[in-house]
Amino acid sequence: MKVRGPVVVIDKLWSVFHASGRDAVIHQDLSLRIERAEVLSIVGGSGSGKTVLLRQILGLETPARGTVTVMGEPASKMGRAGAASRVGMLFQHGALFSAFNVLDNIAFALRELKTLPSDLIHDVAMVKLRMVGLDPSAARKMPADLSGGMIKRAALARALIMDPPLLLLDEPTAGLDPGSADEFCALLQSLHHELGLTVVMVTHDLDTLLELSTRIAVVAD
């Protein structure tokens, strides 16, 4: 998908949650522009609403006020197919489906949309598998048989299956040992350059922050 202008525009956003008869304001008048091909890292204290912001960009939550647009379209109106083709999401712990093998996890979005024949879906999923540095023999493994680093790579392949121009990362190196974290950062950096991805990342890891970020946004007060 050809992207012109900012990939994401957040304008005067308010996030308000209702609990115990009270309103908890998480974001108040938050505005942000995310430009094409940058790696924007979002940092802030626990409970500051970093992951909430990712969910709003993905269209999973709607702000109480303000707007979130992705590629010029309101995030809340993208729909399932539109969101999958525009935005890839790597969840904190991979969030692979435990009942599916690696290949079926990667191919999940394409199979749900039912727009391609099954043999072509298989081939596309295998290409993504290799793209993230996994051996073809990993395709038939179940998530329970994978290391932490392999889970992250399989989840990344699933996030990229629709070739989205925007990739969201929630704590991408959480749970990895230092060596695996360095390797995963190198993979993300390589894919960012090769694919021209725009990346929005939430992380607490300073090494990941410094290694990947082109810009840092702080959510506070």
mmCIF file of C-alpha atoms in Angstrom:
data_model
loop_
_atom_site.group_PDB
_atom_site.id
_atom_site.type_symbol
_atom_site.label_atom_id
_atom_site.label_comp_id
_atom_site.label_asym_id
_atom_site.label_seq_id
_atom_site.Cartn_x
_atom_site.Cartn_y
_atom_site.Cartn_z
ATOM 1 C CA MET A 1 0.000 0.000 0.000
ATOM 2 C CA LYS A 2 1.385 3.382 -1.031
ATOM 3 C CA VAL A 3 1.527 5.748 1.933
ATOM 4 C CA ARG A 4 1.607 9.519 1.487
ATOM 5 C CA GLY A 5 1.911 11.974 4.349
ATOM 6 C CA PRO A 6 1.843 10.864 7.998
ATOM 7 C CA VAL A 7 1.039 7.199 8.561
ATOM 8 C CA VAL A 8 -0.711 7.885 11.872
ATOM 9 C CA VAL A 9 -2.245 11.134 13.103
ATOM 10 C CA ILE A 10 -3.536 11.342 16.675
ATOM 11 C CA ASP A 11 -5.355 14.587 17.417
ATOM 12 C CA LYS A 12 -6.466 15.797 20.859
ATOM 13 C CA LEU A 13 -7.111 12.271 22.074
ATOM 14 C CA TRP A 14 -8.800 11.522 25.386
ATOM 15 C CA SER A 15 -8.883 8.009 26.840
ATOM 16 C CA VAL A 16 -11.319 7.621 29.708
ATOM 17 C CA PHE A 17 -12.182 4.420 31.562
ATOM 18 C CA HIS A 18 -15.171 4.000 33.861
ATOM 19 C CA ALA A 19 -14.580 2.005 37.055
ATOM 20 C CA SER A 20 -16.269 1.929 40.457
ATOM 21 C CA GLY A 21 -18.544 4.786 39.491
ATOM 22 C CA ARG A 22 -15.630 7.083 38.632
ATOM 23 C CA ASP A 23 -13.927 8.237 35.419
ATOM 24 C CA ALA A 24 -10.208 7.565 35.127
ATOM 25 C CA VAL A 25 -8.579 9.831 32.526
ATOM 26 C CA ILE A 26 -5.591 8.063 30.950
ATOM 27 C CA HIS A 27 -4.843 10.410 28.029
ATOM 28 C CA GLN A 28 -5.847 14.058 27.883
ATOM 29 C CA ASP A 29 -5.435 16.145 24.703
ATOM 30 C CA LEU A 30 -2.712 13.836 23.380
ATOM 31 C CA SER A 31 -1.589 14.671 19.824
ATOM 32 C CA LEU A 32 1.042 12.866 17.762
ATOM 33 C CA ARG A 33 2.096 12.475 14.113
ATOM 34 C CA ILE A 34 3.956 9.357 13.020
ATOM 35 C CA GLU A 35 5.780 9.760 9.733
ATOM 36 C CA ARG A 36 6.473 7.154 7.079
ATOM 37 C CA ALA A 37 9.419 4.780 7.689
ATOM 38 C CA GLU A 38 10.298 6.052 11.152
ATOM 39 C CA VAL A 39 10.662 3.920 14.266
ATOM 40 C CA LEU A 40 8.782 5.723 17.001
ATOM 41 C CA SER A 41 9.190 4.370 20.524
ATOM 42 C CA ILE A 42 6.601 5.193 23.173
ATOM 43 C CA VAL A 43 7.840 5.222 26.760
ATOM 44 C CA GLY A 44 6.221 6.086 30.054
ATOM 45 C CA GLY A 45 5.417 4.784 33.485
ATOM 46 C CA SER A 46 3.221 1.816 34.266
ATOM 47 C CA GLY A 47 -0.433 2.711 33.735
ATOM 48 C CA SER A 48 0.318 5.722 31.520
ATOM 49 C CA GLY A 49 -1.642 4.178 28.640
ATOM 50 C CA LYS A 50 1.074 3.068 26.209
ATOM 51 C CA THR A 51 -0.596 -0.199 25.231
ATOM 52 C CA VAL A 52 -3.994 1.532 25.184
ATOM 53 C CA LEU A 53 -2.549 3.852 22.544
ATOM 54 C CA LEU A 54 -1.448 0.878 20.428
ATOM 55 C CA ARG A 55 -4.920 -0.639 20.703
ATOM 56 C CA GLN A 56 -6.472 2.629 19.521
ATOM 57 C CA ILE A 57 -4.135 2.782 16.520
ATOM 58 C CA LEU A 58 -5.157 -0.791 15.748
ATOM 59 C CA GLY A 59 -8.821 0.172 16.014
ATOM 60 C CA LEU A 60 -9.550 -2.181 18.917
ATOM 61 C CA GLU A 61 -10.537 0.693 21.212
ATOM 62 C CA THR A 62 -12.218 4.015 20.483
ATOM 63 C CA PRO A 63 -11.088 7.177 22.301
ATOM 64 C CA ALA A 64 -13.578 9.106 24.417
ATOM 65 C CA ARG A 65 -12.676 12.232 22.432
ATOM 66 C CA GLY A 66 -10.354 13.158 19.617
ATOM 67 C CA THR A 67 -9.365 11.191 16.519
ATOM 68 C CA VAL A 68 -6.925 8.496 15.447
ATOM 69 C CA THR A 69 -6.357 8.125 11.707
ATOM 70 C CA VAL A 70 -4.246 5.456 10.024
ATOM 71 C CA MET A 71 -3.283 6.044 6.388
ATOM 72 C CA GLY A 72 -5.892 8.787 6.273
ATOM 73 C CA GLU A 73 -8.755 6.607 7.539
ATOM 74 C CA PRO A 74 -10.285 6.591 11.045
ATOM 75 C CA ALA A 75 -8.748 3.649 12.898
ATOM 76 C CA SER A 76 -12.114 2.630 14.331
ATOM 77 C CA LYS A 77 -13.593 2.256 10.840
ATOM 78 C CA MET A 78 -10.884 0.151 9.195
ATOM 79 C CA GLY A 79 -12.679 -3.151 9.818
ATOM 80 C CA ARG A 80 -10.988 -6.524 10.167
ATOM 81 C CA ALA A 81 -9.695 -6.804 6.594
ATOM 82 C CA GLY A 82 -8.653 -3.161 6.433
ATOM 83 C CA ALA A 83 -6.782 -3.325 9.725
ATOM 84 C CA ALA A 84 -4.942 -6.516 8.728
ATOM 85 C CA SER A 85 -3.750 -5.013 5.432
ATOM 86 C CA ARG A 86 -2.607 -1.754 7.033
ATOM 87 C CA VAL A 87 -1.339 -2.701 10.484
ATOM 88 C CA GLY A 88 0.646 -5.659 11.814
ATOM 89 C CA MET A 89 0.706 -6.253 15.582
ATOM 90 C CA LEU A 90 3.351 -8.098 17.581
ATOM 91 C CA PHE A 91 1.932 -8.718 21.050
ATOM 92 C CA GLN A 92 4.131 -8.749 24.141
ATOM 93 C CA HIS A 93 4.339 -12.534 24.591
ATOM 94 C CA GLY A 94 3.713 -13.499 20.970
ATOM 95 C CA ALA A 95 0.073 -14.524 21.570
ATOM 96 C CA LEU A 96 0.341 -17.526 19.243
ATOM 97 C CA PHE A 97 -2.698 -19.803 19.097
ATOM 98 C CA SER A 98 -1.672 -22.830 21.147
ATOM 99 C CA ALA A 99 -3.848 -25.244 19.124
ATOM 100 C CA PHE A 100 -2.258 -24.246 15.782
ATOM 101 C CA ASN A 101 1.204 -25.103 14.523
ATOM 102 C CA VAL A 102 3.613 -22.355 13.470
ATOM 103 C CA LEU A 103 2.584 -22.358 9.812
ATOM 104 C CA ASP A 104 -1.127 -22.150 10.649
ATOM 105 C CA ASN A 105 -0.457 -19.320 13.096
ATOM 106 C CA ILE A 106 1.404 -17.347 10.440
ATOM 107 C CA ALA A 107 -1.260 -18.024 7.786
ATOM 108 C CA PHE A 108 -4.206 -17.293 10.091
ATOM 109 C CA ALA A 109 -5.221 -13.873 8.703
ATOM 110 C CA LEU A 110 -5.066 -14.986 5.071
ATOM 111 C CA ARG A 111 -7.146 -18.091 5.797
ATOM 112 C CA GLU A 112 -9.729 -16.058 7.687
ATOM 113 C CA LEU A 113 -10.157 -13.671 4.745
ATOM 114 C CA LYS A 114 -10.609 -16.586 2.277
ATOM 115 C CA THR A 115 -9.322 -14.558 -0.673
ATOM 116 C CA LEU A 116 -6.477 -16.882 -1.782
ATOM 117 C CA PRO A 117 -6.289 -20.624 -2.570
ATOM 118 C CA SER A 118 -4.852 -22.750 0.244
ATOM 119 C CA ASP A 119 -1.697 -23.770 -1.641
ATOM 120 C CA LEU A 120 -0.806 -20.122 -2.273
ATOM 121 C CA ILE A 121 -1.483 -19.248 1.377
ATOM 122 C CA HIS A 122 0.919 -22.042 2.351
ATOM 123 C CA ASP A 123 3.623 -20.653 0.065
ATOM 124 C CA VAL A 124 3.187 -17.082 1.338
ATOM 125 C CA ALA A 125 3.390 -18.262 4.956
ATOM 126 C CA MET A 126 6.588 -20.186 4.202
ATOM 127 C CA VAL A 127 8.129 -17.059 2.668
ATOM 128 C CA LYS A 128 7.339 -15.105 5.857
ATOM 129 C CA LEU A 129 8.724 -17.961 7.957
ATOM 130 C CA ARG A 130 12.072 -17.691 6.189
ATOM 131 C CA MET A 131 11.942 -13.884 6.237
ATOM 132 C CA VAL A 132 12.066 -13.872 10.055
ATOM 133 C CA GLY A 133 14.951 -16.337 10.173
ATOM 134 C CA LEU A 134 13.092 -19.536 11.057
ATOM 135 C CA ASP A 135 14.039 -22.860 9.485
ATOM 136 C CA PRO A 136 11.331 -24.458 7.301
ATOM 137 C CA SER A 137 11.333 -27.406 9.719
ATOM 138 C CA ALA A 138 9.750 -25.081 12.319
ATOM 139 C CA ALA A 139 6.559 -24.820 10.259
ATOM 140 C CA ARG A 140 4.979 -27.949 11.776
ATOM 141 C CA LYS A 141 6.061 -27.308 15.355
ATOM 142 C CA MET A 142 3.531 -26.335 18.004
ATOM 143 C CA PRO A 143 4.004 -23.158 20.095
ATOM 144 C CA ALA A 144 4.726 -25.273 23.206
ATOM 145 C CA ASP A 145 7.796 -26.693 21.431
ATOM 146 C CA LEU A 146 9.340 -23.295 20.618
ATOM 147 C CA SER A 147 11.914 -21.218 22.457
ATOM 148 C CA GLY A 148 11.067 -17.661 23.448
ATOM 149 C CA GLY A 149 13.000 -16.286 20.493
ATOM 150 C CA MET A 150 11.241 -18.601 18.043
ATOM 151 C CA ILE A 151 7.838 -17.576 19.413
ATOM 152 C CA LYS A 152 8.700 -13.915 18.809
ATOM 153 C CA ARG A 153 9.833 -14.665 15.249
ATOM 154 C CA ALA A 154 6.724 -16.692 14.436
ATOM 155 C CA ALA A 155 4.518 -13.933 15.852
ATOM 156 C CA LEU A 156 6.427 -11.370 13.776
ATOM 157 C CA ALA A 157 5.890 -13.446 10.633
ATOM 158 C CA ARG A 158 2.158 -13.541 11.412
ATOM 159 C CA ALA A 159 2.130 -9.758 11.880
ATOM 160 C CA LEU A 160 3.726 -9.319 8.446
ATOM 161 C CA ILE A 161 1.622 -11.868 6.521
ATOM 162 C CA MET A 162 -0.511 -9.157 4.852
ATOM 163 C CA ASP A 163 2.502 -6.929 4.053
ATOM 164 C CA PRO A 164 1.213 -4.034 6.183
ATOM 165 C CA PRO A 165 3.096 -0.719 5.944
ATOM 166 C CA LEU A 166 2.680 -0.151 9.705
ATOM 167 C CA LEU A 167 4.008 -2.478 12.421
ATOM 168 C CA LEU A 168 3.089 -2.142 16.105
ATOM 169 C CA LEU A 169 5.375 -3.737 18.697
ATOM 170 C CA ASP A 170 4.404 -4.200 22.341
ATOM 171 C CA GLU A 171 7.553 -4.955 24.383
ATOM 172 C CA PRO A 172 9.170 -6.887 21.489
ATOM 173 C CA THR A 173 12.136 -8.209 23.511
ATOM 174 C CA ALA A 174 10.298 -8.931 26.784
ATOM 175 C CA GLY A 175 11.195 -12.362 28.164
ATOM 176 C CA LEU A 176 14.230 -12.849 25.920
ATOM 177 C CA ASP A 177 17.767 -13.397 27.173
ATOM 178 C CA PRO A 178 20.286 -10.673 26.156
ATOM 179 C CA GLY A 179 21.637 -12.650 23.203
ATOM 180 C CA SER A 180 18.201 -13.461 21.802
ATOM 181 C CA ALA A 181 17.090 -9.864 22.374
ATOM 182 C CA ASP A 182 20.067 -8.560 20.384
ATOM 183 C CA GLU A 183 19.339 -10.982 17.539
ATOM 184 C CA PHE A 184 15.670 -9.984 17.467
ATOM 185 C CA CYS A 185 16.563 -6.291 17.413
ATOM 186 C CA ALA A 186 18.895 -6.923 14.481
ATOM 187 C CA LEU A 187 16.072 -8.739 12.659
ATOM 188 C CA LEU A 188 13.635 -5.880 13.280
ATOM 189 C CA GLN A 189 16.187 -3.339 12.099
ATOM 190 C CA SER A 190 16.848 -5.337 8.929
ATOM 191 C CA LEU A 191 13.141 -5.728 8.124
ATOM 192 C CA HIS A 192 12.531 -2.049 8.807
ATOM 193 C CA HIS A 193 15.090 -1.086 6.172
ATOM 194 C CA GLU A 194 14.236 -3.810 3.641
ATOM 195 C CA LEU A 195 10.474 -3.367 3.739
ATOM 196 C CA GLY A 196 10.303 0.379 4.426
ATOM 197 C CA LEU A 197 8.131 -0.280 7.466
ATOM 198 C CA THR A 198 6.815 2.371 9.786
ATOM 199 C CA VAL A 199 7.210 1.021 13.318
ATOM 200 C CA VAL A 200 5.539 2.091 16.560
ATOM 201 C CA MET A 201 7.066 0.375 19.566
ATOM 202 C CA VAL A 202 6.349 0.277 23.286
ATOM 203 C CA THR A 203 9.343 -0.881 25.310
ATOM 204 C CA HIS A 204 10.931 -0.603 28.736
ATOM 205 C CA ASP A 205 14.223 -2.052 27.518
ATOM 206 C CA LEU A 206 16.845 0.679 27.132
ATOM 207 C CA ASP A 207 19.045 -1.353 24.778
ATOM 208 C CA THR A 208 16.087 -1.989 22.445
ATOM 209 C CA LEU A 209 15.076 1.661 22.704
ATOM 210 C CA LEU A 210 18.507 2.955 21.725
ATOM 211 C CA GLU A 211 19.123 0.305 19.073
ATOM 212 C CA LEU A 212 15.937 0.744 17.064
ATOM 213 C CA SER A 213 14.379 4.168 17.697
ATOM 214 C CA THR A 214 14.553 7.090 15.292
ATOM 215 C CA ARG A 215 12.292 9.108 17.616
ATOM 216 C CA ILE A 216 11.015 8.703 21.183
ATOM 217 C CA ALA A 217 7.679 9.905 22.574
ATOM 218 C CA VAL A 218 7.187 10.133 26.329
ATOM 219 C CA VAL A 219 3.709 9.674 27.806
ATOM 220 C CA ALA A 220 3.614 11.444 31.169
ATOM 221 C CA ASP A 221 1.418 13.735 33.300
#
